[in-house]
CSV table of C-alpha atoms in Angstrom, one decimal:
chain,number,residue,atom,x,y,z
L,1,MET,CA,0.0,0.0,0.0
L,2,ASP,CA,1.5,3.3,-1.0
L,3,ARG,CA,1.7,6.3,1.2
L,4,LYS,CA,-1.1,8.2,-0.6
L,5,VAL,CA,-3.6,5.4,-0.2
L,6,LEU,CA,-2.7,5.0,3.5
L,7,THR,CA,-3.3,8.7,4.1
L,8,MET,CA,-6.7,8.5,2.5
L,9,LEU,CA,-7.7,5.5,4.6
L,10,LEU,CA,-6.6,7.3,7.8
L,11,VAL,CA,-8.7,10.4,6.9
L,12,LEU,CA,-11.7,8.2,6.2
L,13,VAL,CA,-11.3,6.4,9.5
L,14,LEU,CA,-11.1,9.7,11.4
L,15,LEU,CA,-14.2,11.0,9.6
L,16,VAL,CA,-16.2,7.9,10.5
L,17,SER,CA,-15.0,8.1,14.1
L,18,PHE,CA,-15.9,11.8,14.4
L,19,THR,CA,-19.4,11.1,13.0
L,20,ALA,CA,-19.9,8.2,15.4
L,21,CYS,CA,-18.9,10.3,18.4
L,22,LYS,CA,-21.0,13.3,17.5
L,23,PRO,CA,-24.1,13.5,19.7
L,24,ALA,CA,-27.4,12.8,17.9
L,25,ALA,CA,-29.7,15.8,17.4
L,26,PRO,CA,-32.6,15.8,19.9
L,27,ALA,CA,-35.8,14.4,18.6
L,28,GLU,CA,-38.3,17.2,17.7
L,29,ILE,CA,-42.0,17.7,17.4
L,30,LYS,CA,-43.0,20.7,15.2
L,31,ILE,CA,-46.2,22.6,16.1
L,32,GLY,CA,-47.5,25.4,13.8
L,33,VAL,CA,-49.3,28.6,14.8
L,34,ASN,CA,-51.6,30.5,12.4
L,35,ALA,CA,-52.1,33.9,14.0
L,36,GLU,CA,-53.3,37.5,13.2
L,37,LEU,CA,-50.0,39.2,13.8
L,38,THR,CA,-50.9,42.1,11.5
L,39,GLY,CA,-54.2,43.4,10.0
L,40,GLY,CA,-57.3,44.5,11.9
L,41,ILE,CA,-56.8,42.6,15.2
L,42,PRO,CA,-53.0,42.5,15.8
L,43,VAL,CA,-53.4,42.3,19.6
L,44,VAL,CA,-55.2,39.0,19.2
L,45,GLY,CA,-52.2,37.6,17.2
L,46,ALA,CA,-49.7,38.9,19.7
L,47,SER,CA,-51.6,37.3,22.6
L,48,CYS,CA,-51.7,34.0,20.7
L,49,LYS,CA,-48.0,34.1,19.9
L,50,ASN,CA,-47.1,35.0,23.5
L,51,ALA,CA,-49.0,32.2,25.0
L,52,ALA,CA,-47.8,29.7,22.4
L,53,GLU,CA,-44.1,30.6,23.1
L,54,MET,CA,-44.7,30.4,26.9
L,55,ALA,CA,-46.4,27.0,26.7
L,56,VAL,CA,-43.6,25.5,24.5
L,57,LYS,CA,-40.9,27.0,26.7
L,58,GLU,CA,-42.4,25.4,29.8
L,59,VAL,CA,-42.3,22.0,28.2
L,60,ASN,CA,-38.8,22.3,26.8
L,61,ASP,CA,-37.4,23.7,30.1
L,62,ALA,CA,-38.8,20.6,31.8
L,63,GLY,CA,-36.8,18.4,29.4
L,64,GLY,CA,-39.3,18.1,26.6
L,65,LEU,CA,-42.5,16.2,26.0
L,66,GLU,CA,-42.4,12.5,26.9
L,67,VAL,CA,-44.1,10.4,24.2
L,68,GLY,CA,-43.9,6.6,24.2
L,69,GLY,CA,-41.1,6.6,26.7
L,70,LYS,CA,-39.0,9.1,24.7
L,71,LYS,CA,-38.4,12.9,25.3
L,72,TYR,CA,-39.1,15.3,22.4
L,73,LYS,CA,-38.2,19.0,22.1
L,74,ILE,CA,-41.1,21.1,20.9
L,75,VAL,CA,-40.3,23.4,17.9
L,76,LEU,CA,-42.7,26.2,17.2
L,77,GLN,CA,-43.4,27.7,13.7
L,78,VAL,CA,-45.4,30.9,13.9
L,79,GLU,CA,-46.9,32.4,10.7
L,80,ASP,CA,-48.8,35.7,10.2
L,81,ASN,CA,-52.2,35.3,8.5
L,82,GLU,CA,-52.6,39.1,8.2
L,83,ASP,CA,-56.2,38.7,9.4
L,84,LYS,CA,-57.2,37.7,5.9
L,85,ALA,CA,-59.2,34.6,4.9
L,86,GLU,CA,-57.0,33.8,1.9
L,87,SER,CA,-53.8,34.3,3.9
L,88,ALA,CA,-55.1,32.1,6.7
L,89,ALA,CA,-55.7,29.3,4.2
L,90,ALA,CA,-52.3,29.8,2.7
L,91,VAL,CA,-50.6,29.7,6.1
L,92,ALA,CA,-52.4,26.4,6.9
L,93,GLN,CA,-51.1,25.0,3.6
L,94,LYS,CA,-47.6,26.2,4.4
L,95,LEU,CA,-47.6,24.6,7.9
L,96,ASN,CA,-48.9,21.4,6.5
L,97,THR,CA,-46.1,21.3,3.9
L,98,ALA,CA,-43.6,22.1,6.7
L,99,GLY,CA,-44.6,18.9,8.5
L,100,VAL,CA,-46.2,20.2,11.7
L,101,LEU,CA,-47.8,17.6,13.8
L,102,VAL,CA,-50.6,19.9,15.1
L,103,HIS,CA,-51.9,23.3,13.7
L,104,ILE,CA,-52.9,25.9,16.3
L,105,GLY,CA,-55.1,28.8,15.1
L,106,ALA,CA,-56.5,30.7,13.4
L,107,ASN,CA,-58.3,32.8,16.0
L,108,ALA,CA,-61.0,35.0,14.3
L,109,SER,CA,-63.7,32.8,12.7
L,110,ARG,CA,-63.3,34.6,9.4
L,111,ASN,CA,-59.8,33.2,9.2
L,112,ALA,CA,-60.3,29.9,11.1
L,113,ILE,CA,-63.1,28.7,8.7
L,114,PRO,CA,-60.9,28.7,5.6
L,115,ALA,CA,-57.9,27.4,7.5
L,116,SER,CA,-60.0,24.5,8.8
L,117,THR,CA,-60.9,23.4,5.3
L,118,VAL,CA,-57.2,23.1,4.4
L,119,CYS,CA,-56.4,21.2,7.6
L,120,GLU,CA,-59.4,18.8,7.1
L,121,ASP,CA,-58.4,18.0,3.5
L,122,ALA,CA,-54.8,17.5,4.7
L,123,LYS,CA,-55.9,15.3,7.7
L,124,LEU,CA,-53.8,17.7,9.9
L,125,PRO,CA,-55.2,18.1,13.5
L,126,MET,CA,-56.2,21.7,14.1
L,127,ILE,CA,-57.2,23.5,17.3
L,128,SER,CA,-58.6,27.0,17.1
L,129,PRO,CA,-58.2,28.8,20.4
L,130,TRP,CA,-60.8,31.6,19.8
L,131,SER,CA,-63.1,30.8,16.8
L,132,THR,CA,-66.6,30.4,18.1
L,133,ASN,CA,-68.5,30.1,14.8
L,134,PRO,CA,-70.0,26.6,14.3
L,135,LYS,CA,-68.7,26.5,10.7
L,136,THR,CA,-65.1,26.1,11.9
L,137,THR,CA,-65.7,22.6,13.1
L,138,ALA,CA,-69.0,21.5,11.5
L,139,GLY,CA,-68.7,18.3,9.5
L,140,LYS,CA,-65.0,18.0,10.1
L,141,LYS,CA,-63.1,15.2,11.9
L,142,TYR,CA,-59.7,16.9,12.3
L,143,VAL,CA,-60.7,20.3,13.5
L,144,PHE,CA,-61.2,21.2,17.2
L,145,ARG,CA,-61.4,24.4,19.3
L,146,ALA,CA,-60.6,25.4,22.9
L,147,CYS,CA,-63.6,27.8,23.3
L,148,PHE,CA,-67.4,27.5,23.3
L,149,ILE,CA,-69.5,28.1,20.2
L,150,ASP,CA,-71.7,31.0,19.2
L,151,ASP,CA,-74.9,28.9,19.5
L,152,PHE,CA,-74.1,28.7,23.2
L,153,GLN,CA,-72.8,32.3,23.6
L,154,GLY,CA,-75.8,33.8,21.7
L,155,VAL,CA,-78.2,32.0,24.1
L,156,VAL,CA,-76.2,33.2,27.1
L,157,ALA,CA,-76.3,36.8,25.9
L,158,ALA,CA,-80.1,36.7,25.3
L,159,LYS,CA,-80.8,35.2,28.7
L,160,PHE,CA,-78.5,37.7,30.3
L,161,ALA,CA,-80.5,40.6,28.7
L,162,ILE,CA,-83.8,39.1,29.8
L,163,ASN,CA,-82.9,37.9,33.3
L,164,ASP,CA,-80.2,40.3,34.5
L,165,LEU,CA,-80.9,43.5,32.5
L,166,LYS,CA,-84.8,43.0,32.6
L,167,ALA,CA,-85.0,43.9,28.9
L,168,ASN,CA,-88.3,43.5,26.9
L,169,THR,CA,-86.9,45.1,23.7
L,170,ALA,CA,-83.5,44.9,22.2
L,171,ALA,CA,-81.5,46.4,19.3
L,172,VAL,CA,-78.5,44.8,17.5
L,173,LEU,CA,-75.8,46.3,15.4
L,174,TYR,CA,-73.4,43.9,13.7
L,175,ASP,CA,-70.9,43.4,10.9
L,176,VAL,CA,-72.8,41.6,8.1
L,177,ALA,CA,-69.5,40.7,6.3
L,178,SER,CA,-68.1,38.7,9.3
L,179,GLU,CA,-69.2,35.1,10.0
L,180,TYR,CA,-68.7,35.6,13.7
L,181,ASN,CA,-70.7,38.8,14.1
L,182,LYS,CA,-73.5,37.7,11.8
L,183,GLY,CA,-73.8,34.3,13.4
L,184,ILE,CA,-74.0,35.4,17.0
L,185,ALA,CA,-76.4,38.3,16.2
L,186,GLU,CA,-78.8,35.9,14.5
L,187,ILE,CA,-78.7,33.4,17.4
L,188,PHE,CA,-79.3,36.2,20.0
L,189,LYS,CA,-82.3,37.5,18.0
L,190,LYS,CA,-83.8,34.0,17.7
L,191,THR,CA,-83.4,33.2,21.4
L,192,PHE,CA,-84.6,36.6,22.6
L,193,GLU,CA,-87.8,36.5,20.5
L,194,GLU,CA,-88.5,32.8,21.4
L,195,ALA,CA,-88.7,34.1,25.0
L,196,GLY,CA,-91.6,36.4,24.0
L,197,LYS,CA,-89.4,39.5,23.8
L,198,LYS,CA,-88.9,41.8,20.7
L,199,VAL,CA,-85.9,42.8,18.7
L,200,VAL,CA,-87.0,46.3,17.5
L,201,ALA,CA,-83.9,47.1,15.5
L,202,PHE,CA,-81.5,44.7,13.7
L,203,GLU,CA,-78.9,46.9,11.9
L,204,THR,CA,-75.8,46.0,9.9
L,205,TYR,CA,-72.5,47.5,8.7
L,206,THR,CA,-69.5,46.3,6.8
L,207,THR,CA,-66.0,45.6,8.0
L,208,GLY,CA,-63.9,48.8,8.0
L,209,ASP,CA,-66.9,51.2,8.4
L,210,LYS,CA,-66.2,54.1,10.9
L,211,ASP,CA,-69.5,56.0,10.8
L,212,PHE,CA,-72.5,54.2,12.4
L,213,SER,CA,-74.7,57.3,13.0
L,214,ALA,CA,-77.4,56.2,10.5
L,215,GLN,CA,-77.9,52.8,12.1
L,216,LEU,CA,-77.6,54.2,15.7
L,217,THR,CA,-80.2,56.9,14.9
L,218,LYS,CA,-82.7,54.2,14.0
L,219,ILE,CA,-81.7,52.3,17.2
L,220,LYS,CA,-82.3,55.3,19.4
L,221,ALA,CA,-85.6,55.9,17.7
L,222,SER,CA,-86.7,52.3,18.3
L,223,GLY,CA,-86.6,52.9,22.1
L,224,ALA,CA,-84.8,49.5,22.7
L,225,ASP,CA,-84.1,48.7,26.3
L,226,VAL,CA,-80.7,47.3,25.5
L,227,LEU,CA,-78.2,47.4,22.6
L,228,PHE,CA,-76.2,44.2,21.7
L,229,LEU,CA,-72.9,44.7,19.9
L,230,PRO,CA,-71.3,41.3,19.0
L,231,ASN,CA,-68.4,43.1,17.4
L,232,TYR,CA,-64.6,43.2,17.7
L,233,TYR,CA,-62.7,45.3,20.4
L,234,SER,CA,-61.3,47.5,17.7
L,235,GLU,CA,-64.8,48.5,16.4
L,236,VAL,CA,-66.8,48.7,19.6
L,237,PRO,CA,-65.4,51.9,21.1
L,238,LEU,CA,-66.5,54.0,18.1
L,239,GLN,CA,-69.9,52.4,18.2
L,240,VAL,CA,-70.4,53.0,21.9
L,241,GLN,CA,-69.2,56.5,21.8
L,242,GLN,CA,-71.4,57.4,18.8
L,243,ALA,CA,-74.4,55.8,20.5
L,244,HIS,CA,-73.9,57.9,23.6
L,245,LYS,CA,-73.3,61.0,21.5
L,246,LEU,CA,-76.7,60.5,19.8
L,247,GLY,CA,-78.4,60.2,23.2
L,248,TYR,CA,-78.9,56.4,23.5
L,249,THR,CA,-79.3,55.6,27.3
L,250,GLY,CA,-80.0,51.9,27.3
L,251,THR,CA,-77.6,49.3,28.6
L,252,ILE,CA,-75.0,48.3,26.0
L,253,PHE,CA,-73.3,44.8,26.1
L,254,GLY,CA,-71.4,42.5,23.8
L,255,SER,CA,-69.6,39.2,23.3
L,256,ASP,CA,-66.1,37.6,23.8
L,257,SER,CA,-64.7,39.7,20.9
L,258,TRP,CA,-64.6,42.6,23.4
L,259,GLY,CA,-62.2,40.7,25.6
L,260,ASN,CA,-59.0,42.7,25.0
L,261,LEU,CA,-57.8,45.5,27.4
L,262,GLU,CA,-57.2,47.7,24.4
L,263,LEU,CA,-61.0,48.2,24.3
L,264,ILE,CA,-60.8,50.1,27.6
L,265,ASP,CA,-57.9,52.2,26.3
L,266,LEU,CA,-59.8,53.1,23.1
L,267,CYS,CA,-63.3,53.5,24.7
L,268,GLY,CA,-62.5,55.2,28.0
L,269,ALA,CA,-65.4,56.3,30.3
L,270,ASP,CA,-67.9,55.4,27.6
L,271,CYS,CA,-67.4,51.7,28.3
L,272,GLU,CA,-67.5,52.0,32.1
L,273,GLY,CA,-70.2,49.7,33.5
L,274,LEU,CA,-70.8,47.8,30.2
L,275,PHE,CA,-71.0,43.9,30.1
L,276,PHE,CA,-69.8,41.2,27.8
L,277,THR,CA,-69.8,37.4,27.6
L,278,THR,CA,-66.4,35.6,27.5
L,279,HIS,CA,-64.3,32.6,28.4
L,280,TYR,CA,-62.6,33.3,31.7
L,281,ALA,CA,-62.2,36.0,34.4
L,282,PRO,CA,-58.8,36.6,35.9
L,283,ASP,CA,-60.3,37.5,39.3
L,284,ILE,CA,-62.1,34.2,39.7
L,285,ALA,CA,-59.4,32.0,38.2
L,286,THR,CA,-58.4,28.6,39.6
L,287,PRO,CA,-55.0,27.8,41.1
L,288,LYS,CA,-53.9,26.5,37.7
L,289,ALA,CA,-55.1,29.7,36.0
L,290,GLN,CA,-53.5,31.9,38.7
L,291,LYS,CA,-50.1,30.2,38.0
L,292,PHE,CA,-50.5,30.8,34.3
L,293,ILE,CA,-51.5,34.5,34.9
L,294,GLN,CA,-48.6,35.1,37.2
L,295,ASN,CA,-46.1,33.5,34.7
L,296,TYR,CA,-47.6,35.5,31.8
L,297,GLU,CA,-47.4,38.8,33.7
L,298,LYS,CA,-43.8,38.0,34.8
L,299,THR,CA,-42.8,37.3,31.1
L,300,TYR,CA,-44.8,39.9,29.2
L,301,GLY,CA,-45.6,42.6,31.9
L,302,LYS,CA,-49.4,42.5,31.4
L,303,THR,CA,-52.4,40.4,32.3
L,304,PRO,CA,-53.3,37.7,29.7
L,305,ASP,CA,-56.5,38.2,27.8
L,306,ASP,CA,-58.9,35.4,26.8
L,307,VAL,CA,-57.0,34.7,23.5
L,308,ALA,CA,-53.8,34.1,25.5
L,309,ALA,CA,-55.6,31.9,28.0
L,310,LEU,CA,-57.4,29.9,25.2
L,311,THR,CA,-54.1,29.5,23.2
L,312,TYR,CA,-52.4,28.1,26.3
L,313,ASP,CA,-55.3,25.7,26.7
L,314,ALA,CA,-55.1,24.7,23.0
L,315,PHE,CA,-51.4,23.8,23.5
L,316,GLY,CA,-52.4,21.9,26.7
L,317,LEU,CA,-54.9,19.9,24.7
L,318,ALA,CA,-52.4,19.2,22.0
L,319,PHE,CA,-49.7,18.0,24.5
L,320,GLN,CA,-52.2,15.7,26.2
L,321,ALA,CA,-53.3,14.2,22.9
L,322,ILE,CA,-49.8,13.7,21.7
L,323,GLN,CA,-48.9,11.9,24.9
L,324,THR,CA,-52.0,9.8,24.8
L,325,ALA,CA,-51.3,8.9,21.1
L,326,GLY,CA,-47.9,7.6,22.2
L,327,LYS,CA,-46.4,8.3,18.8
L,328,ILE,CA,-45.7,11.1,16.4
L,329,ASP,CA,-48.6,10.5,14.0
L,330,ARG,CA,-51.3,12.9,12.9
L,331,GLN,CA,-54.1,10.3,12.8
L,332,ALA,CA,-53.2,9.0,16.2
L,333,VAL,CA,-53.1,12.6,17.7
L,334,ARG,CA,-56.5,13.4,16.0
L,335,ASP,CA,-58.0,10.2,17.6
L,336,ALA,CA,-56.6,11.1,21.0
L,337,LEU,CA,-58.0,14.7,20.8
L,338,ALA,CA,-61.5,13.3,20.0
L,339,SER,CA,-61.3,11.0,23.0
L,340,ILE,CA,-60.5,13.6,25.6
L,341,THR,CA,-63.3,13.3,28.2
L,342,ARG,CA,-61.9,15.8,30.6
L,343,TYR,CA,-59.3,18.5,30.4
L,344,GLU,CA,-58.6,21.0,33.3
L,345,GLY,CA,-57.6,24.2,31.5
L,346,VAL,CA,-57.0,27.7,32.6
L,347,THR,CA,-60.3,28.7,31.1
L,348,GLY,CA,-62.2,26.0,32.9
L,349,THR,CA,-63.0,22.3,32.5
L,350,MET,CA,-63.8,21.0,29.1
L,351,GLN,CA,-64.8,17.7,27.5
L,352,PHE,CA,-65.4,16.5,23.9
L,353,LYS,CA,-68.4,14.4,23.0
L,354,GLY,CA,-68.1,13.3,19.4
L,355,THR,CA,-67.4,16.7,17.9
L,356,GLY,CA,-64.6,19.3,17.9
L,357,ASP,CA,-66.6,21.6,20.2
L,358,PRO,CA,-65.8,21.3,23.9
L,359,ILE,CA,-68.6,21.5,26.5
L,360,LYS,CA,-67.6,24.3,29.0
L,361,SER,CA,-69.0,27.3,30.9
L,362,ALA,CA,-69.1,31.0,30.0
L,363,VAL,CA,-68.7,34.1,32.2
L,364,ILE,CA,-70.1,37.6,32.2
L,365,ILE,CA,-67.6,40.4,32.6
L,366,GLN,CA,-68.5,44.0,33.7
L,367,ILE,CA,-66.1,46.8,33.0
L,368,LYS,CA,-65.6,48.6,36.3
L,369,GLY,CA,-62.9,51.0,37.3
L,370,GLY,CA,-61.1,50.5,34.0
L,371,LYS,CA,-60.8,46.7,34.6
L,372,PHE,CA,-62.6,43.5,33.4
L,373,THR,CA,-64.4,42.3,36.5
L,374,TYR,CA,-66.3,39.0,37.0
L,375,TYR,CA,-70.0,39.5,37.2
L,376,THR,CA,-71.6,36.0,36.9
L,377,SER,CA,-71.3,32.6,35.2
L,378,ALA,CA,-73.4,30.7,32.7
L,379,ALA,CA,-73.3,26.8,32.6
L,380,PRO,CA,-73.9,24.8,29.4
């Protein structure tokens, strides 16, 4: 053997030895997040991203997620859907191609519905933290949510108006272009009228409108006891302020889309004393929820809103399902999600019974002293 061949053999042996000694990369599970980081509701996207990163960090800091006797590091891929339906669908497709095991999001129903169609076709397990419209999960096997649905929330709002606000007549102003707003407005009207009460004004607008004076003038003239605004936190302040400016004096209330503290900053004194239905109240939270709230405040310097709490629960559901599945397999994780009979989340106890919609309670929040304050609860 000549000197040149011997040298080449030695180099090859060294390379093989080096490769054999190099520690193996840790096994990973990739989870995707489809969030509204820009567009009309960026605070929603930020809350979702914050809670997602916190949930993943907690698992990884504890050594990873144990699945089938092996520890896995969780890798997060967060994508911006720009609060657009077509972008939310494109993000879902991107996350599917990237090989995520579970898809978390989107949040607003107008984005979650198109994303859910992509996930269902791809047989990719999806959990929406905040989408309450029934169309998100209806007829789908791979799509779940961490929140209640509008059918339940609309009934809760109507019963609150009748029993707590003692209303005999009601007015509604909602965004006809948004699945969420339209759906909950219609359920409220149906429930309220089935109880023998009357909706005397049922007014609409379109996403992006800023002047609601024409509709609110009709509502004031109707003499409605209460005004229901099932609209987003970014729209409600203008609607409330314009209603008051026109002289409307009835009680105004809304739905879980009010549940961001930015509403108080934008609305000021006009929203003091108003009510809305939502998913949890920080001031009545359980020990598990209190731990989450304290950790969130320590990390981000502010109290988590309902989107953050629901996103944290969506990850909790995903982690539990992956461990139950015992393997890194989308179908097995989907089957494990569908079989969860009880999950103790920071937004309450939930269970699934044959659909992607959990059975859980709602709470009523009142805005008092510039804070969201627990008022009462509503069981399923």
